[in-house]
Amino acid sequence: LFPYTTLFRSADYSIRVCGEVHVRDGLQIVNNLDIEVTVYDSQGRVLTTSHGEEIYASSFYGFQAFEVKYLHPFGDIAKIRVYPKR
């Protein structure tokens, strides 16, 4: 799966991570997946982690958009990692 993501910061101190999940081959996935987001600072420390949407195998066909929203963690954001989890 290849998530394509964009980060949005809001005036209310929230963060939205939006993107799309695509399969490498074919149009279906075998198992349900959870979208997870981990935010790191410049020292490589985890600022926050968030469970996003669940992607259901029964309704997935080729790609699916997702959005994860949570309050902005304290500290400067250096990296955001988005990954699927079974």
PDB file of N, CA and C in Angstrom:
ATOM      1  N   LEU A   1       0.845  -1.184   0.000  1.00  0.00           N
ATOM      2  CA  LEU A   1       0.000   0.000   0.000  1.00  0.00           C
ATOM      3  C   LEU A   1       0.882   1.235   0.000  1.00  0.00           C
ATOM      4  N   PHE A   2       0.481   2.211  -0.752  1.00  0.00           N
ATOM      5  CA  PHE A   2       1.230   3.457  -0.843  1.00  0.00           C
ATOM      6  C   PHE A   2       0.336   4.622  -0.454  1.00  0.00           C
ATOM      7  N   PRO A   3       0.479   5.135   0.767  1.00  0.00           N
ATOM      8  CA  PRO A   3      -0.327   6.300   1.141  1.00  0.00           C
ATOM      9  C   PRO A   3       0.298   7.586   0.593  1.00  0.00           C
ATOM     10  N   TYR A   4      -0.504   8.421  -0.012  1.00  0.00           N
ATOM     11  CA  TYR A   4      -0.106   9.745  -0.461  1.00  0.00           C
ATOM     12  C   TYR A   4      -0.730  10.719   0.519  1.00  0.00           C
ATOM     13  N   THR A   5       0.082  11.541   1.177  1.00  0.00           N
ATOM     14  CA  THR A   5      -0.447  12.320   2.292  1.00  0.00           C
ATOM     15  C   THR A   5      -0.108  13.796   2.195  1.00  0.00           C
ATOM     16  N   THR A   6      -0.942  14.607   2.840  1.00  0.00           N
ATOM     17  CA  THR A   6      -0.743  16.037   2.989  1.00  0.00           C
ATOM     18  C   THR A   6      -1.070  16.402   4.426  1.00  0.00           C
ATOM     19  N   LEU A   7      -0.299  17.331   4.992  1.00  0.00           N
ATOM     20  CA  LEU A   7      -0.505  17.787   6.356  1.00  0.00           C
ATOM     21  C   LEU A   7      -1.112  19.181   6.337  1.00  0.00           C
ATOM     22  N   PHE A   8      -2.166  19.387   7.133  1.00  0.00           N
ATOM     23  CA  PHE A   8      -2.790  20.697   7.285  1.00  0.00           C
ATOM     24  C   PHE A   8      -2.760  21.081   8.750  1.00  0.00           C
ATOM     25  N   ARG A   9      -2.309  22.301   9.056  1.00  0.00           N
ATOM     26  CA  ARG A   9      -2.369  22.819  10.425  1.00  0.00           C
ATOM     27  C   ARG A   9      -3.469  23.862  10.472  1.00  0.00           C
ATOM     28  N   SER A  10      -4.272  23.825  11.525  1.00  0.00           N
ATOM     29  CA  SER A  10      -5.392  24.753  11.675  1.00  0.00           C
ATOM     30  C   SER A  10      -5.116  25.742  12.802  1.00  0.00           C
ATOM     31  N   ALA A  11      -5.855  26.851  12.775  1.00  0.00           N
ATOM     32  CA  ALA A  11      -5.730  27.872  13.819  1.00  0.00           C
ATOM     33  C   ALA A  11      -6.167  27.356  15.180  1.00  0.00           C
ATOM     34  N   ASP A  12      -6.976  26.300  15.217  1.00  0.00           N
ATOM     35  CA  ASP A  12      -7.442  25.749  16.491  1.00  0.00           C
ATOM     36  C   ASP A  12      -6.477  24.707  17.061  1.00  0.00           C
ATOM     37  N   TYR A  13      -5.222  24.730  16.594  1.00  0.00           N
ATOM     38  CA  TYR A  13      -4.163  23.828  17.067  1.00  0.00           C
ATOM     39  C   TYR A  13      -4.441  22.364  16.759  1.00  0.00           C
ATOM     40  N   SER A  14      -5.123  22.121  15.689  1.00  0.00           N
ATOM     41  CA  SER A  14      -5.319  20.740  15.267  1.00  0.00           C
ATOM     42  C   SER A  14      -4.516  20.480  13.993  1.00  0.00           C
ATOM     43  N   ILE A  15      -4.290  19.209  13.736  1.00  0.00           N
ATOM     44  CA  ILE A  15      -3.580  18.765  12.535  1.00  0.00           C
ATOM     45  C   ILE A  15      -4.482  17.792  11.810  1.00  0.00           C
ATOM     46  N   ARG A  16      -4.543  17.932  10.492  1.00  0.00           N
ATOM     47  CA  ARG A  16      -5.245  16.960   9.650  1.00  0.00           C
ATOM     48  C   ARG A  16      -4.221  16.360   8.699  1.00  0.00           C
ATOM     49  N   VAL A  17      -4.181  15.061   8.654  1.00  0.00           N
ATOM     50  CA  VAL A  17      -3.360  14.349   7.686  1.00  0.00           C
ATOM     51  C   VAL A  17      -4.324  13.689   6.724  1.00  0.00           C
ATOM     52  N   CYS A  18      -4.268  14.095   5.471  1.00  0.00           N
ATOM     53  CA  CYS A  18      -5.174  13.566   4.442  1.00  0.00           C
ATOM     54  C   CYS A  18      -4.349  12.832   3.398  1.00  0.00           C
ATOM     55  N   GLY A  19      -4.919  11.802   2.836  1.00  0.00           N
ATOM     56  CA  GLY A  19      -4.190  11.067   1.809  1.00  0.00           C
ATOM     57  C   GLY A  19      -5.030   9.999   1.151  1.00  0.00           C
ATOM     58  N   GLU A  20      -4.352   9.205   0.339  1.00  0.00           N
ATOM     59  CA  GLU A  20      -4.974   8.093  -0.367  1.00  0.00           C
ATOM     60  C   GLU A  20      -4.149   6.840  -0.146  1.00  0.00           C
ATOM     61  N   VAL A  21      -4.825   5.711  -0.037  1.00  0.00           N
ATOM     62  CA  VAL A  21      -4.168   4.412   0.051  1.00  0.00           C
ATOM     63  C   VAL A  21      -4.376   3.712  -1.283  1.00  0.00           C
ATOM     64  N   HIS A  22      -3.276   3.267  -1.882  1.00  0.00           N
ATOM     65  CA  HIS A  22      -3.319   2.540  -3.151  1.00  0.00           C
ATOM     66  C   HIS A  22      -2.685   1.168  -2.959  1.00  0.00           C
ATOM     67  N   VAL A  23      -3.170   0.175  -3.677  1.00  0.00           N
ATOM     68  CA  VAL A  23      -2.547  -1.148  -3.637  1.00  0.00           C
ATOM     69  C   VAL A  23      -1.404  -1.193  -4.648  1.00  0.00           C
ATOM     70  N   ARG A  24      -0.433  -2.051  -4.387  1.00  0.00           N
ATOM     71  CA  ARG A  24       0.706  -2.193  -5.305  1.00  0.00           C
ATOM     72  C   ARG A  24       0.302  -2.926  -6.573  1.00  0.00           C
ATOM     73  N   ASP A  25      -0.477  -3.985  -6.391  1.00  0.00           N
ATOM     74  CA  ASP A  25      -0.903  -4.808  -7.524  1.00  0.00           C
ATOM     75  C   ASP A  25      -2.388  -5.099  -7.389  1.00  0.00           C
ATOM     76  N   GLY A  26      -3.100  -5.061  -8.489  1.00  0.00           N
ATOM     77  CA  GLY A  26      -4.511  -5.405  -8.479  1.00  0.00           C
ATOM     78  C   GLY A  26      -5.379  -4.285  -7.944  1.00  0.00           C
ATOM     79  N   LEU A  27      -6.587  -4.652  -7.504  1.00  0.00           N
ATOM     80  CA  LEU A  27      -7.559  -3.667  -7.029  1.00  0.00           C
ATOM     81  C   LEU A  27      -8.107  -3.975  -5.640  1.00  0.00           C
ATOM     82  N   GLN A  28      -7.758  -5.136  -5.072  1.00  0.00           N
ATOM     83  CA  GLN A  28      -8.321  -5.565  -3.791  1.00  0.00           C
ATOM     84  C   GLN A  28      -7.239  -5.696  -2.731  1.00  0.00           C
ATOM     85  N   ILE A  29      -7.657  -5.630  -1.451  1.00  0.00           N
ATOM     86  CA  ILE A  29      -6.796  -5.997  -0.337  1.00  0.00           C
ATOM     87  C   ILE A  29      -7.408  -7.214   0.335  1.00  0.00           C
ATOM     88  N   VAL A  30      -6.575  -8.019   0.958  1.00  0.00           N
ATOM     89  CA  VAL A  30      -7.030  -9.273   1.547  1.00  0.00           C
ATOM     90  C   VAL A  30      -7.585  -9.062   2.954  1.00  0.00           C
ATOM     91  N   ASN A  31      -6.931  -8.197   3.736  1.00  0.00           N
ATOM     92  CA  ASN A  31      -7.304  -7.983   5.136  1.00  0.00           C
ATOM     93  C   ASN A  31      -7.741  -6.542   5.371  1.00  0.00           C
ATOM     94  N   ASN A  32      -8.556  -6.336   6.398  1.00  0.00           N
ATOM     95  CA  ASN A  32      -8.864  -4.973   6.834  1.00  0.00           C
ATOM     96  C   ASN A  32      -7.588  -4.330   7.368  1.00  0.00           C
ATOM     97  N   LEU A  33      -7.469  -3.007   7.196  1.00  0.00           N
ATOM     98  CA  LEU A  33      -6.289  -2.282   7.650  1.00  0.00           C
ATOM     99  C   LEU A  33      -6.692  -1.058   8.444  1.00  0.00           C
ATOM    100  N   ASP A  34      -5.876  -0.698   9.431  1.00  0.00           N
ATOM    101  CA  ASP A  34      -6.021   0.568  10.140  1.00  0.00           C
ATOM    102  C   ASP A  34      -4.941   1.506   9.633  1.00  0.00           C
ATOM    103  N   ILE A  35      -5.274   2.769   9.446  1.00  0.00           N
ATOM    104  CA  ILE A  35      -4.284   3.782   9.088  1.00  0.00           C
ATOM    105  C   ILE A  35      -3.745   4.370  10.380  1.00  0.00           C
ATOM    106  N   GLU A  36      -2.435   4.298  10.588  1.00  0.00           N
ATOM    107  CA  GLU A  36      -1.781   4.819  11.776  1.00  0.00           C
ATOM    108  C   GLU A  36      -0.905   6.004  11.385  1.00  0.00           C
ATOM    109  N   VAL A  37      -0.819   7.001  12.257  1.00  0.00           N
ATOM    110  CA  VAL A  37       0.009   8.182  12.025  1.00  0.00           C
ATOM    111  C   VAL A  37       0.885   8.398  13.249  1.00  0.00           C
ATOM    112  N   THR A  38       2.192   8.555  13.040  1.00  0.00           N
ATOM    113  CA  THR A  38       3.130   8.869  14.116  1.00  0.00           C
ATOM    114  C   THR A  38       3.851  10.160  13.749  1.00  0.00           C
ATOM    115  N   VAL A  39       3.937  11.082  14.709  1.00  0.00           N
ATOM    116  CA  VAL A  39       4.563  12.390  14.500  1.00  0.00           C
ATOM    117  C   VAL A  39       5.852  12.448  15.321  1.00  0.00           C
ATOM    118  N   TYR A  40       6.964  12.875  14.675  1.00  0.00           N
ATOM    119  CA  TYR A  40       8.277  12.932  15.305  1.00  0.00           C
ATOM    120  C   TYR A  40       8.796  14.368  15.342  1.00  0.00           C
ATOM    121  N   ASP A  41       9.655  14.661  16.345  1.00  0.00           N
ATOM    122  CA  ASP A  41      10.343  15.951  16.370  1.00  0.00           C
ATOM    123  C   ASP A  41      11.704  15.802  15.691  1.00  0.00           C
ATOM    124  N   SER A  42      12.497  16.865  15.667  1.00  0.00           N
ATOM    125  CA  SER A  42      13.787  16.849  14.971  1.00  0.00           C
ATOM    126  C   SER A  42      14.821  15.953  15.655  1.00  0.00           C
ATOM    127  N   GLN A  43      14.582  15.566  16.905  1.00  0.00           N
ATOM    128  CA  GLN A  43      15.481  14.655  17.613  1.00  0.00           C
ATOM    129  C   GLN A  43      15.082  13.193  17.415  1.00  0.00           C
ATOM    130  N   GLY A  44      14.012  12.960  16.642  1.00  0.00           N
ATOM    131  CA  GLY A  44      13.535  11.605  16.399  1.00  0.00           C
ATOM    132  C   GLY A  44      12.619  11.073  17.481  1.00  0.00           C
ATOM    133  N   ARG A  45      12.217  11.935  18.407  1.00  0.00           N
ATOM    134  CA  ARG A  45      11.303  11.515  19.478  1.00  0.00           C
ATOM    135  C   ARG A  45       9.864  11.540  18.971  1.00  0.00           C
ATOM    136  N   VAL A  46       9.075  10.597  19.450  1.00  0.00           N
ATOM    137  CA  VAL A  46       7.661  10.533  19.088  1.00  0.00           C
ATOM    138  C   VAL A  46       6.908  11.601  19.873  1.00  0.00           C
ATOM    139  N   LEU A  47       6.222  12.503  19.147  1.00  0.00           N
ATOM    140  CA  LEU A  47       5.398  13.525  19.788  1.00  0.00           C
ATOM    141  C   LEU A  47       3.996  13.018  20.052  1.00  0.00           C
ATOM    142  N   THR A  48       3.452  12.284  19.104  1.00  0.00           N
ATOM    143  CA  THR A  48       2.119  11.707  19.261  1.00  0.00           C
ATOM    144  C   THR A  48       1.935  10.597  18.238  1.00  0.00           C
ATOM    145  N   THR A  49       0.996   9.749  18.509  1.00  0.00           N
ATOM    146  CA  THR A  49       0.615   8.715  17.561  1.00  0.00           C
ATOM    147  C   THR A  49      -0.908   8.658  17.542  1.00  0.00           C
ATOM    148  N   SER A  50      -1.461   8.318  16.404  1.00  0.00           N
ATOM    149  CA  SER A  50      -2.907   8.350  16.270  1.00  0.00           C
ATOM    150  C   SER A  50      -3.391   7.202  15.405  1.00  0.00           C
ATOM    151  N   HIS A  51      -4.488   6.617  15.837  1.00  0.00           N
ATOM    152  CA  HIS A  51      -5.192   5.605  15.038  1.00  0.00           C
ATOM    153  C   HIS A  51      -6.175   6.346  14.151  1.00  0.00           C
ATOM    154  N   GLY A  52      -6.073   6.140  12.870  1.00  0.00           N
ATOM    155  CA  GLY A  52      -6.971   6.818  11.937  1.00  0.00           C
ATOM    156  C   GLY A  52      -8.127   5.932  11.525  1.00  0.00           C
ATOM    157  N   GLU A  53      -8.447   6.004  10.280  1.00  0.00           N
ATOM    158  CA  GLU A  53      -9.586   5.252   9.750  1.00  0.00           C
ATOM    159  C   GLU A  53      -9.250   3.784   9.564  1.00  0.00           C
ATOM    160  N   GLU A  54     -10.290   2.983   9.560  1.00  0.00           N
ATOM    161  CA  GLU A  54     -10.132   1.579   9.205  1.00  0.00           C
ATOM    162  C   GLU A  54     -10.534   1.420   7.749  1.00  0.00           C
ATOM    163  N   ILE A  55      -9.721   0.694   7.004  1.00  0.00           N
ATOM    164  CA  ILE A  55      -9.996   0.398   5.598  1.00  0.00           C
ATOM    165  C   ILE A  55     -10.506  -1.038   5.548  1.00  0.00           C
ATOM    166  N   TYR A  56     -11.730  -1.214   5.087  1.00  0.00           N
ATOM    167  CA  TYR A  56     -12.348  -2.545   5.038  1.00  0.00           C
ATOM    168  C   TYR A  56     -12.088  -3.212   3.700  1.00  0.00           C
ATOM    169  N   ALA A  57     -11.587  -4.431   3.753  1.00  0.00           N
ATOM    170  CA  ALA A  57     -11.289  -5.180   2.532  1.00  0.00           C
ATOM    171  C   ALA A  57     -12.537  -5.376   1.671  1.00  0.00           C
ATOM    172  N   SER A  58     -13.683  -5.567   2.308  1.00  0.00           N
ATOM    173  CA  SER A  58     -14.918  -5.842   1.570  1.00  0.00           C
ATOM    174  C   SER A  58     -15.385  -4.662   0.717  1.00  0.00           C
ATOM    175  N   SER A  59     -14.981  -3.435   1.074  1.00  0.00           N
ATOM    176  CA  SER A  59     -15.429  -2.264   0.300  1.00  0.00           C
ATOM    177  C   SER A  59     -14.285  -1.540  -0.412  1.00  0.00           C
ATOM    178  N   PHE A  60     -13.074  -2.077  -0.333  1.00  0.00           N
ATOM    179  CA  PHE A  60     -11.912  -1.446  -0.969  1.00  0.00           C
ATOM    180  C   PHE A  60     -11.840  -1.861  -2.436  1.00  0.00           C
ATOM    181  N   TYR A  61     -11.592  -0.879  -3.302  1.00  0.00           N
ATOM    182  CA  TYR A  61     -11.450  -1.198  -4.721  1.00  0.00           C
ATOM    183  C   TYR A  61     -10.446  -0.232  -5.355  1.00  0.00           C
ATOM    184  N   GLY A  62      -9.172  -0.598  -5.344  1.00  0.00           N
ATOM    185  CA  GLY A  62      -8.141   0.176  -6.018  1.00  0.00           C
ATOM    186  C   GLY A  62      -7.473   1.243  -5.171  1.00  0.00           C
ATOM    187  N   PHE A  63      -8.255   2.171  -4.624  1.00  0.00           N
ATOM    188  CA  PHE A  63      -7.709   3.183  -3.729  1.00  0.00           C
ATOM    189  C   PHE A  63      -8.815   3.714  -2.832  1.00  0.00           C
ATOM    190  N   GLN A  64      -8.401   4.344  -1.740  1.00  0.00           N
ATOM    191  CA  GLN A  64      -9.373   4.940  -0.821  1.00  0.00           C
ATOM    192  C   GLN A  64      -8.731   6.137  -0.139  1.00  0.00           C
ATOM    193  N   ALA A  65      -9.472   7.236  -0.053  1.00  0.00           N
ATOM    194  CA  ALA A  65      -9.009   8.435   0.640  1.00  0.00           C
ATOM    195  C   ALA A  65      -9.219   8.274   2.144  1.00  0.00           C
ATOM    196  N   PHE A  66      -8.379   8.956   2.931  1.00  0.00           N
ATOM    197  CA  PHE A  66      -8.528   8.930   4.385  1.00  0.00           C
ATOM    198  C   PHE A  66      -8.192  10.299   4.976  1.00  0.00           C
ATOM    199  N   GLU A  67      -8.620  10.504   6.219  1.00  0.00           N
ATOM    200  CA  GLU A  67      -8.305  11.716   6.967  1.00  0.00           C
ATOM    201  C   GLU A  67      -8.141  11.351   8.435  1.00  0.00           C
ATOM    202  N   VAL A  68      -7.066  11.830   9.034  1.00  0.00           N
ATOM    203  CA  VAL A  68      -6.820  11.647  10.460  1.00  0.00           C
ATOM    204  C   VAL A  68      -6.669  13.040  11.050  1.00  0.00           C
ATOM    205  N   LYS A  69      -7.434  13.357  12.106  1.00  0.00           N
ATOM    206  CA  LYS A  69      -7.381  14.678  12.726  1.00  0.00           C
ATOM    207  C   LYS A  69      -7.137  14.514  14.219  1.00  0.00           C
ATOM    208  N   TYR A  70      -6.244  15.352  14.758  1.00  0.00           N
ATOM    209  CA  TYR A  70      -5.977  15.336  16.187  1.00  0.00           C
ATOM    210  C   TYR A  70      -5.363  16.661  16.601  1.00  0.00           C
ATOM    211  N   LEU A  71      -5.281  16.911  17.896  1.00  0.00           N
ATOM    212  CA  LEU A  71      -4.703  18.146  18.397  1.00  0.00           C
ATOM    213  C   LEU A  71      -3.207  18.170  18.125  1.00  0.00           C
ATOM    214  N   HIS A  72      -2.690  19.354  17.819  1.00  0.00           N
ATOM    215  CA  HIS A  72      -1.274  19.536  17.527  1.00  0.00           C
ATOM    216  C   HIS A  72      -0.445  19.169  18.753  1.00  0.00           C
ATOM    217  N   PRO A  73       0.559  18.319  18.588  1.00  0.00           N
ATOM    218  CA  PRO A  73       1.422  17.990  19.723  1.00  0.00           C
ATOM    219  C   PRO A  73       2.366  19.158  20.020  1.00  0.00           C
ATOM    220  N   PHE A  74       2.840  19.240  21.247  1.00  0.00           N
ATOM    221  CA  PHE A  74       3.831  20.254  21.585  1.00  0.00           C
ATOM    222  C   PHE A  74       5.156  19.878  20.954  1.00  0.00           C
ATOM    223  N   GLY A  75       5.890  20.857  20.478  1.00  0.00           N
ATOM    224  CA  GLY A  75       7.175  20.617  19.831  1.00  0.00           C
ATOM    225  C   GLY A  75       7.076  20.826  18.339  1.00  0.00           C
ATOM    226  N   ASP A  76       8.227  20.971  17.719  1.00  0.00           N
ATOM    227  CA  ASP A  76       8.290  21.159  16.274  1.00  0.00           C
ATOM    228  C   ASP A  76       8.170  19.820  15.563  1.00  0.00           C
ATOM    229  N   ILE A  77       7.349  19.787  14.549  1.00  0.00           N
ATOM    230  CA  ILE A  77       7.153  18.560  13.780  1.00  0.00           C
ATOM    231  C   ILE A  77       8.224  18.481  12.707  1.00  0.00           C
ATOM    232  N   ALA A  78       8.989  17.392  12.728  1.00  0.00           N
ATOM    233  CA  ALA A  78      10.042  17.187  11.730  1.00  0.00           C
ATOM    234  C   ALA A  78       9.657  16.110  10.721  1.00  0.00           C
ATOM    235  N   LYS A  79       8.874  15.138  11.175  1.00  0.00           N
ATOM    236  CA  LYS A  79       8.525  14.021  10.288  1.00  0.00           C
ATOM    237  C   LYS A  79       7.183  13.454  10.714  1.00  0.00           C
ATOM    238  N   ILE A  80       6.405  13.047   9.719  1.00  0.00           N
ATOM    239  CA  ILE A  80       5.149  12.335   9.965  1.00  0.00           C
ATOM    240  C   ILE A  80       5.207  11.029   9.193  1.00  0.00           C
ATOM    241  N   ARG A  81       4.905   9.961   9.878  1.00  0.00           N
ATOM    242  CA  ARG A  81       4.912   8.646   9.264  1.00  0.00           C
ATOM    243  C   ARG A  81       3.490   8.125   9.229  1.00  0.00           C
ATOM    244  N   VAL A  82       3.030   7.725   8.045  1.00  0.00           N
ATOM    245  CA  VAL A  82       1.702   7.158   7.859  1.00  0.00           C
ATOM    246  C   VAL A  82       1.884   5.724   7.373  1.00  0.00           C
ATOM    247  N   TYR A  83       1.229   4.776   8.047  1.00  0.00           N
ATOM    248  CA  TYR A  83       1.442   3.385   7.676  1.00  0.00           C
ATOM    249  C   TYR A  83       0.188   2.553   7.960  1.00  0.00           C
ATOM    250  N   PRO A  84       0.016   1.496   7.174  1.00  0.00           N
ATOM    251  CA  PRO A  84      -1.121   0.593   7.419  1.00  0.00           C
ATOM    252  C   PRO A  84      -0.756  -0.411   8.503  1.00  0.00           C
ATOM    253  N   LYS A  85      -1.753  -0.829   9.263  1.00  0.00           N
ATOM    254  CA  LYS A  85      -1.558  -1.825  10.322  1.00  0.00           C
ATOM    255  C   LYS A  85      -2.711  -2.813  10.279  1.00  0.00           C
ATOM    256  N   ARG A  86      -2.389  -4.088  10.337  1.00  0.00           N
ATOM    257  CA  ARG A  86      -3.424  -5.125  10.330  1.00  0.00           C
ATOM    258  C   ARG A  86      -4.045  -5.284  11.679  1.00  0.00           C
TER     259      ARG A  86
END
